Coordinates of C-alpha atoms in Angstrom, one line a residue:
M15 CA 127.9 137.3 -201.4
K16 CA 124.6 138.4 -199.8
K17 CA 123.6 134.8 -199.2
I18 CA 127.0 134.0 -197.5
R19 CA 126.6 137.2 -195.3
F20 CA 123.1 136.1 -194.3
V21 CA 124.2 132.6 -193.3
S22 CA 127.1 134.1 -191.3
I23 CA 124.7 136.4 -189.4
L24 CA 122.3 133.5 -188.8
M25 CA 125.2 131.3 -187.4
A26 CA 126.3 134.1 -185.1
M27 CA 122.8 134.5 -183.7
L28 CA 122.5 130.8 -183.1
L29 CA 125.9 130.7 -181.2
L30 CA 124.8 133.7 -179.1
L31 CA 121.5 131.9 -178.2
S32 CA 123.4 128.7 -177.4
A33 CA 125.7 130.6 -175.1
C34 CA 122.8 132.3 -173.3
S35 CA 121.1 129.0 -172.9
E36 CA 124.3 127.4 -171.4
T37 CA 124.7 130.4 -169.1
K38 CA 121.1 130.0 -167.8
D39 CA 121.6 126.2 -167.4
T40 CA 124.8 126.8 -165.5
E41 CA 123.2 129.4 -163.3
K42 CA 120.2 127.0 -162.6
K43 CA 122.6 124.2 -161.6
A44 CA 124.5 126.6 -159.3
D45 CA 121.3 127.7 -157.7
D46 CA 120.2 124.1 -157.3
T47 CA 123.5 123.2 -155.7
T48 CA 123.3 126.2 -153.3
A49 CA 119.8 125.3 -152.3
A50 CA 120.8 121.7 -151.6
V51 CA 123.8 122.7 -149.4
S52 CA 121.7 125.3 -147.6
E53 CA 119.0 122.8 -146.8
E54 CA 121.6 120.3 -145.5
V55 CA 123.2 122.9 -143.2
I56 CA 120.0 124.3 -141.6
T57 CA 118.1 121.1 -141.3
T58 CA 117.7 120.0 -137.7
P59 CA 114.9 117.5 -137.4
D60 CA 112.3 118.0 -134.7
S61 CA 111.6 114.3 -134.9
V62 CA 112.7 111.0 -136.4
K63 CA 110.2 108.5 -137.7
V64 CA 111.2 104.9 -136.9
D65 CA 109.9 101.5 -137.9
G66 CA 112.7 99.4 -136.7
S67 CA 116.0 100.7 -135.3
V68 CA 117.7 104.2 -135.3
S69 CA 121.3 104.8 -134.4
I70 CA 122.2 107.2 -131.6
A71 CA 124.0 109.3 -134.1
D72 CA 120.8 109.8 -136.1
M73 CA 119.0 110.9 -132.9
E74 CA 121.3 113.9 -132.4
G75 CA 119.4 116.7 -130.6
L76 CA 116.5 114.4 -129.8
Y77 CA 117.6 113.0 -126.4
K78 CA 118.8 114.2 -123.0
T79 CA 121.5 112.9 -120.8
Q80 CA 122.4 113.1 -117.1
G81 CA 126.0 112.8 -115.8
R82 CA 129.3 113.4 -117.6
T83 CA 128.3 111.6 -120.8
I84 CA 130.5 111.6 -123.9
M85 CA 129.9 110.6 -127.5
Y86 CA 132.3 108.0 -128.8
D87 CA 132.6 106.0 -132.0
E88 CA 131.1 103.1 -130.1
G89 CA 128.0 105.2 -129.1
L90 CA 126.9 107.4 -126.3
G91 CA 129.0 106.6 -123.2
L92 CA 127.2 106.0 -120.0
L93 CA 130.4 105.4 -118.0
S94 CA 129.6 106.1 -114.4
T95 CA 127.0 106.0 -111.6
A96 CA 123.5 107.1 -112.6
D97 CA 124.5 108.3 -116.1
A98 CA 121.3 108.4 -118.0
F99 CA 119.9 108.5 -121.5
E100 CA 116.3 109.9 -122.0
F101 CA 114.0 110.5 -124.9
N102 CA 110.4 111.1 -125.9
A103 CA 108.5 109.2 -128.5
N104 CA 105.0 108.9 -130.0
C105 CA 104.9 105.1 -130.4
E106 CA 103.3 101.8 -129.7
G107 CA 104.3 98.2 -129.0
D108 CA 107.8 97.3 -127.7
V109 CA 110.7 99.7 -127.2
A110 CA 114.3 98.5 -126.9
V111 CA 117.7 100.1 -126.4
T112 CA 120.9 98.4 -127.6
V113 CA 123.9 98.8 -125.3
F114 CA 127.5 97.8 -126.0
V115 CA 129.7 96.9 -123.1
E116 CA 133.5 96.5 -122.9
P117 CA 135.8 96.1 -119.9
A118 CA 136.6 99.2 -117.9
K119 CA 140.0 100.7 -118.4
L120 CA 141.6 100.7 -114.9
P121 CA 144.8 102.6 -114.4
K122 CA 147.9 100.3 -114.5
D123 CA 148.8 98.9 -111.1
S124 CA 146.0 100.9 -109.5
R125 CA 145.0 98.1 -107.2
E126 CA 144.7 94.3 -107.1
A127 CA 141.4 93.3 -108.8
P128 CA 139.2 90.8 -107.0
E129 CA 139.3 87.2 -108.3
D130 CA 135.8 87.3 -109.9
Y131 CA 136.2 90.8 -111.3
T132 CA 135.6 91.2 -115.1
G133 CA 135.4 94.9 -115.6
A134 CA 132.4 94.3 -117.9
D135 CA 129.4 93.6 -115.7
C136 CA 126.8 96.4 -115.3
Y137 CA 123.1 96.9 -114.3
F138 CA 120.6 99.4 -115.6
T139 CA 117.2 100.7 -114.4
A140 CA 114.5 101.8 -116.9
Y141 CA 111.8 104.4 -116.4
I142 CA 108.7 104.4 -118.6
D143 CA 106.6 107.6 -118.3
D144 CA 108.4 108.2 -114.9
V145 CA 107.4 104.8 -113.6
R146 CA 110.4 102.7 -112.5
S147 CA 110.6 99.3 -114.1
E148 CA 110.7 96.3 -111.8
T149 CA 113.3 94.7 -114.1
R150 CA 117.0 95.1 -113.2
F151 CA 118.7 94.9 -116.6
N152 CA 122.1 93.2 -116.5
V153 CA 124.6 93.7 -119.4
K154 CA 128.0 92.0 -119.9
E155 CA 130.7 92.2 -122.4
G156 CA 129.4 92.6 -126.0
E157 CA 126.2 94.0 -127.5
T158 CA 122.8 93.5 -125.7
E159 CA 119.3 94.6 -126.7
L160 CA 117.3 95.7 -123.6
V161 CA 113.6 95.6 -124.2
I162 CA 112.6 98.3 -121.7
A163 CA 108.9 98.4 -122.6
E164 CA 106.4 96.0 -124.1
G165 CA 102.9 96.3 -125.5
L166 CA 102.6 100.1 -125.1
E167 CA 99.4 101.7 -126.3
K168 CA 99.9 104.2 -129.0
G169 CA 100.7 107.7 -127.7
E170 CA 103.3 110.0 -126.3
H171 CA 105.8 108.3 -124.0
N172 CA 108.9 109.1 -122.1
F173 CA 111.8 106.7 -121.7
R174 CA 114.8 106.8 -119.4
L175 CA 117.7 104.3 -119.0
V176 CA 119.9 104.9 -116.0
R177 CA 123.1 103.1 -115.1
Q178 CA 123.2 101.6 -111.6
N179 CA 126.9 100.8 -111.3
E180 CA 130.0 102.9 -111.0
W181 CA 132.9 103.7 -113.3
E182 CA 135.0 100.6 -112.7
H183 CA 132.4 98.0 -113.6
A184 CA 132.2 98.6 -117.4
R185 CA 132.4 101.0 -120.2
A186 CA 128.8 101.0 -121.5
Y187 CA 127.6 102.8 -124.7
V188 CA 124.1 103.3 -126.0
K189 CA 124.2 102.4 -129.7
S190 CA 120.6 102.5 -131.0
V191 CA 116.9 102.6 -130.2
S192 CA 114.2 100.3 -131.7
L193 CA 110.5 101.2 -131.8
K194 CA 107.6 101.8 -134.1
G195 CA 106.6 105.4 -134.2
E196 CA 108.3 108.8 -134.0
I197 CA 111.0 110.0 -131.7
T198 CA 110.0 113.6 -130.8
E199 CA 111.6 116.6 -129.1
A200 CA 114.2 116.0 -126.4
P201 CA 113.0 116.3 -122.7
E202 CA 113.6 119.8 -121.3
D203 CA 116.3 120.7 -118.7
K204 CA 115.2 121.0 -115.1
E205 CA 115.5 124.3 -113.4
L206 CA 118.0 123.0 -110.8
Y207 CA 121.3 121.3 -111.6
I208 CA 123.4 119.5 -108.8
E209 CA 126.8 118.0 -109.1
F210 CA 127.8 115.3 -106.6
I211 CA 131.4 114.5 -105.9
G212 CA 132.0 111.4 -103.7
D213 CA 133.1 107.9 -102.9
S214 CA 131.4 104.5 -102.4
I215 CA 128.6 106.1 -100.4
A216 CA 127.6 108.2 -103.4
T217 CA 127.9 105.2 -105.8
G218 CA 125.7 102.9 -103.7
F219 CA 128.4 100.4 -103.0
G220 CA 127.0 97.3 -101.2
N221 CA 123.5 98.8 -100.7
L222 CA 121.7 95.6 -101.8
P223 CA 123.2 93.0 -99.3
E224 CA 120.1 90.8 -99.4
I225 CA 120.8 89.6 -102.9
E226 CA 122.3 86.1 -103.0
H227 CA 125.4 85.8 -105.1
E228 CA 128.5 83.6 -105.0
S229 CA 131.1 86.5 -105.0
D230 CA 133.0 87.2 -101.8
W231 CA 133.7 90.8 -102.9
G232 CA 131.5 93.4 -101.3
G233 CA 132.0 95.7 -104.3
H234 CA 130.5 93.3 -106.8
P235 CA 128.1 95.2 -109.1
V236 CA 125.2 92.8 -108.2
W237 CA 125.1 94.4 -104.7
Q238 CA 125.3 98.0 -106.0
D239 CA 122.5 100.3 -107.2
G240 CA 123.5 103.9 -107.6
T241 CA 119.8 104.8 -108.4
Q242 CA 119.1 103.9 -104.7
A243 CA 122.0 105.9 -103.3
F244 CA 121.6 109.3 -101.6
A245 CA 123.0 111.3 -104.5
Y246 CA 120.7 110.1 -107.2
M247 CA 117.7 110.0 -104.8
T248 CA 118.3 113.6 -103.8
A249 CA 118.3 114.8 -107.4
E250 CA 115.1 112.9 -108.0
E251 CA 113.3 114.3 -105.0
L252 CA 114.4 117.9 -105.8
D253 CA 113.4 117.4 -109.5
A254 CA 116.9 118.3 -110.5
D255 CA 119.3 117.5 -113.3
Y256 CA 122.6 116.1 -112.0
S257 CA 126.0 114.6 -112.5
I258 CA 127.7 112.1 -110.1
V259 CA 131.5 112.2 -110.0
A260 CA 132.3 109.3 -107.7
I261 CA 134.5 106.2 -107.3
E262 CA 134.5 103.8 -104.4
G263 CA 137.6 103.9 -102.3
I264 CA 138.7 107.3 -103.4
G265 CA 139.8 110.3 -101.3
A266 CA 140.9 113.9 -101.6
S267 CA 144.4 113.2 -100.2
C268 CA 144.7 109.4 -100.3
G269 CA 142.6 106.3 -100.5
Y270 CA 142.5 102.8 -102.0
W271 CA 143.6 103.9 -105.5
N272 CA 146.9 105.3 -106.8
F273 CA 145.1 108.5 -107.6
T274 CA 142.9 110.9 -105.7
M275 CA 139.7 112.8 -106.6
N276 CA 141.6 116.1 -106.7
E277 CA 143.8 114.5 -109.4
I278 CA 141.0 113.1 -111.6
Y279 CA 138.1 115.5 -111.0
D280 CA 138.8 117.5 -114.2
S281 CA 139.2 114.4 -116.4
Y282 CA 136.5 112.2 -115.0
P283 CA 135.1 109.8 -116.3
E284 CA 138.2 109.4 -118.5
V285 CA 140.3 108.6 -115.4
T286 CA 143.1 107.0 -117.3
S287 CA 143.6 109.8 -119.8
E288 CA 146.3 112.4 -118.9
D289 CA 145.2 114.8 -121.7
Y290 CA 141.4 114.7 -121.5
K291 CA 139.5 117.4 -119.7
Y292 CA 135.8 117.3 -119.3
T293 CA 134.0 120.5 -120.4
P294 CA 130.4 120.7 -119.0
E295 CA 127.7 122.2 -121.2
R296 CA 126.0 123.5 -118.0
T297 CA 127.5 124.4 -114.6
A298 CA 125.9 123.4 -111.4
D299 CA 123.8 125.4 -109.0
I300 CA 124.8 123.2 -106.1
V301 CA 127.8 121.0 -105.6
V302 CA 127.6 118.3 -102.9
I303 CA 131.0 116.8 -101.9
E304 CA 130.7 113.6 -99.8
L305 CA 134.3 112.6 -99.1
L306 CA 137.2 112.1 -96.7
S307 CA 136.2 108.7 -95.2
N308 CA 138.8 106.9 -97.3
D309 CA 141.4 109.6 -96.4
G310 CA 140.6 108.8 -92.8
A311 CA 141.3 105.1 -93.2
N312 CA 144.6 105.6 -95.1
W313 CA 146.3 108.8 -94.0
R314 CA 148.7 107.1 -91.6
D315 CA 149.9 104.6 -94.1
A316 CA 150.2 107.4 -96.7
G317 CA 152.5 109.4 -94.3
L318 CA 150.0 112.2 -94.0
T319 CA 148.4 114.1 -91.1
L320 CA 144.8 115.1 -90.4
E321 CA 145.7 118.6 -91.5
D322 CA 146.8 117.3 -94.9
I323 CA 143.4 115.6 -95.3
F324 CA 141.6 118.8 -94.4
T325 CA 143.8 120.9 -96.7
K326 CA 143.0 118.6 -99.7
G327 CA 139.3 118.7 -98.9
I328 CA 139.4 122.5 -99.0
E329 CA 141.4 122.3 -102.2
L330 CA 138.7 120.1 -103.8
A331 CA 136.0 122.6 -102.7
E332 CA 138.0 125.3 -104.5
M333 CA 138.2 123.2 -107.6
A334 CA 134.5 122.6 -107.6
K335 CA 133.8 126.3 -107.2
E336 CA 136.2 127.2 -110.0
A337 CA 134.4 124.7 -112.3
N338 CA 130.9 125.9 -111.1
P339 CA 131.3 129.6 -110.3
N340 CA 127.7 130.3 -109.2
A341 CA 127.3 127.1 -107.2
K342 CA 126.7 126.7 -103.4
I343 CA 129.2 124.2 -102.1
I344 CA 128.0 121.7 -99.5
F345 CA 130.6 119.4 -97.9
S346 CA 129.9 116.2 -96.0
P347 CA 133.2 115.0 -94.5
G348 CA 132.0 111.9 -92.7
A349 CA 133.7 111.1 -89.4
Y350 CA 135.6 114.4 -89.3
Y351 CA 132.5 116.7 -89.4
K352 CA 133.3 119.0 -86.5
L353 CA 137.1 119.2 -87.1
F354 CA 136.6 119.9 -90.8
E355 CA 133.7 122.3 -90.4
T356 CA 135.9 124.6 -88.3
R357 CA 138.6 124.8 -91.0
Y358 CA 136.1 124.9 -93.8
N359 CA 134.3 127.9 -92.3
E360 CA 137.6 129.7 -91.5
K361 CA 138.6 129.3 -95.1
F362 CA 135.4 130.2 -96.9
G363 CA 133.4 132.2 -94.4
G364 CA 130.5 129.7 -94.1
S365 CA 126.9 130.0 -95.3
D366 CA 127.2 133.8 -95.8
N367 CA 129.5 133.0 -98.7
G368 CA 127.6 130.0 -100.0
Y369 CA 129.7 127.3 -98.3
Y370 CA 128.1 124.7 -96.0
C371 CA 128.9 121.6 -94.0
V372 CA 126.3 118.9 -93.4
D373 CA 126.4 115.6 -91.5
L374 CA 124.5 112.8 -93.3
P375 CA 123.2 110.0 -91.1
M376 CA 123.3 106.4 -92.4
D377 CA 123.5 102.8 -91.3
T378 CA 126.4 100.4 -91.9
A379 CA 124.4 97.2 -92.5
G380 CA 125.3 96.9 -96.2
K381 CA 128.3 95.1 -97.7
A382 CA 131.6 95.9 -96.1
G383 CA 130.0 98.3 -93.6
H384 CA 128.3 100.4 -96.2
P385 CA 124.8 101.8 -95.9
T386 CA 121.8 99.8 -97.2
V387 CA 119.1 101.4 -99.2
E388 CA 117.4 102.3 -95.9
G389 CA 120.6 104.0 -94.8
Q390 CA 121.0 105.8 -98.1
T391 CA 117.4 107.0 -97.8
S392 CA 118.2 108.5 -94.4
A393 CA 121.1 110.4 -95.8
K394 CA 119.0 111.6 -98.7
D395 CA 116.2 112.8 -96.4
A396 CA 118.8 114.8 -94.3
L397 CA 120.4 116.3 -97.4
V398 CA 117.1 117.3 -99.1
D399 CA 115.9 118.9 -95.9
F400 CA 119.2 120.8 -95.6
I401 CA 119.0 122.1 -99.1
K402 CA 115.4 123.2 -98.8
E403 CA 116.0 125.0 -95.5
N404 CA 119.3 126.7 -96.4
I405 CA 119.5 127.1 -100.2
L406 CA 116.2 126.8 -102.1

């Protein structure tokens, strides 16, 4: 009986030890799992080492954009004038950015498309260490690898890819970056942020008329470079971040489309989406509105009056102020400068309340009577001087 009791006690002790061991193992596994989940949640890389290609998704937090950019399944959308993608890298050799392009989604029956219009033809400018590349990169429908730098010496470099053409010429997405080295911290925001709202003048429509091309359409993307239009050049000269909300032919009350800027301002660049509303991560310090020329060309056919045009211009200024509560609002109304200025100041109280009117001089020697790069530069100079004298 004593032997049986001893064996029973021994078996109980072994079971107890086994249970303790299982408890410790279980606790260790739980601790390990917690640690793994915790690391996954808090890990935000300060850099990504690359020897080949890295997707835009894996670069999250390591790049900067300009304009109303949106992340889609296809990649980072650069959908409109001067939208930009910028990053820093410690690297050497060649650097490439892969861009995917598909036709722009124009609203149904919005206008008759030109005969040679594809909706998927777009140009880009690259900057390497703030030096503008002489190459004008053209992308068409499909996927294209743009080699934006070649034979770089090893070291810290900055890369910026900027779209030249406006919304209607393509939906373009950045898919990946290829290099040998390490993508480092994203470029910092500039102190000043400007939003531009405009029409074909802001987009650079026809500002490169000297280029030979078989198209008869003045709005062909080959003749347009938004990085040499007054809006982008103003931001560059003032060392400002920016967004450009602009479409050729558009007005505040009427124009050459079946929609107006007042109707699509909140949803831009998703002009065809009735439910989408763009939510900026940063509001502007200055809003420049360059508009009403297309209203002036179409108000009679639209059954409107000049007062209707001015009312819609003032409404757009109110919309811009609501979206950017701390911004100074500058309006350039084109041919109606004096008439509009009077109503604008009566409504808002003028410069004392942060509302300004400015006349921007420019030539008409570009395609379809639009300003050339020289004319755009004149407008930029006038706007920069105005901002420096009155706001900054």
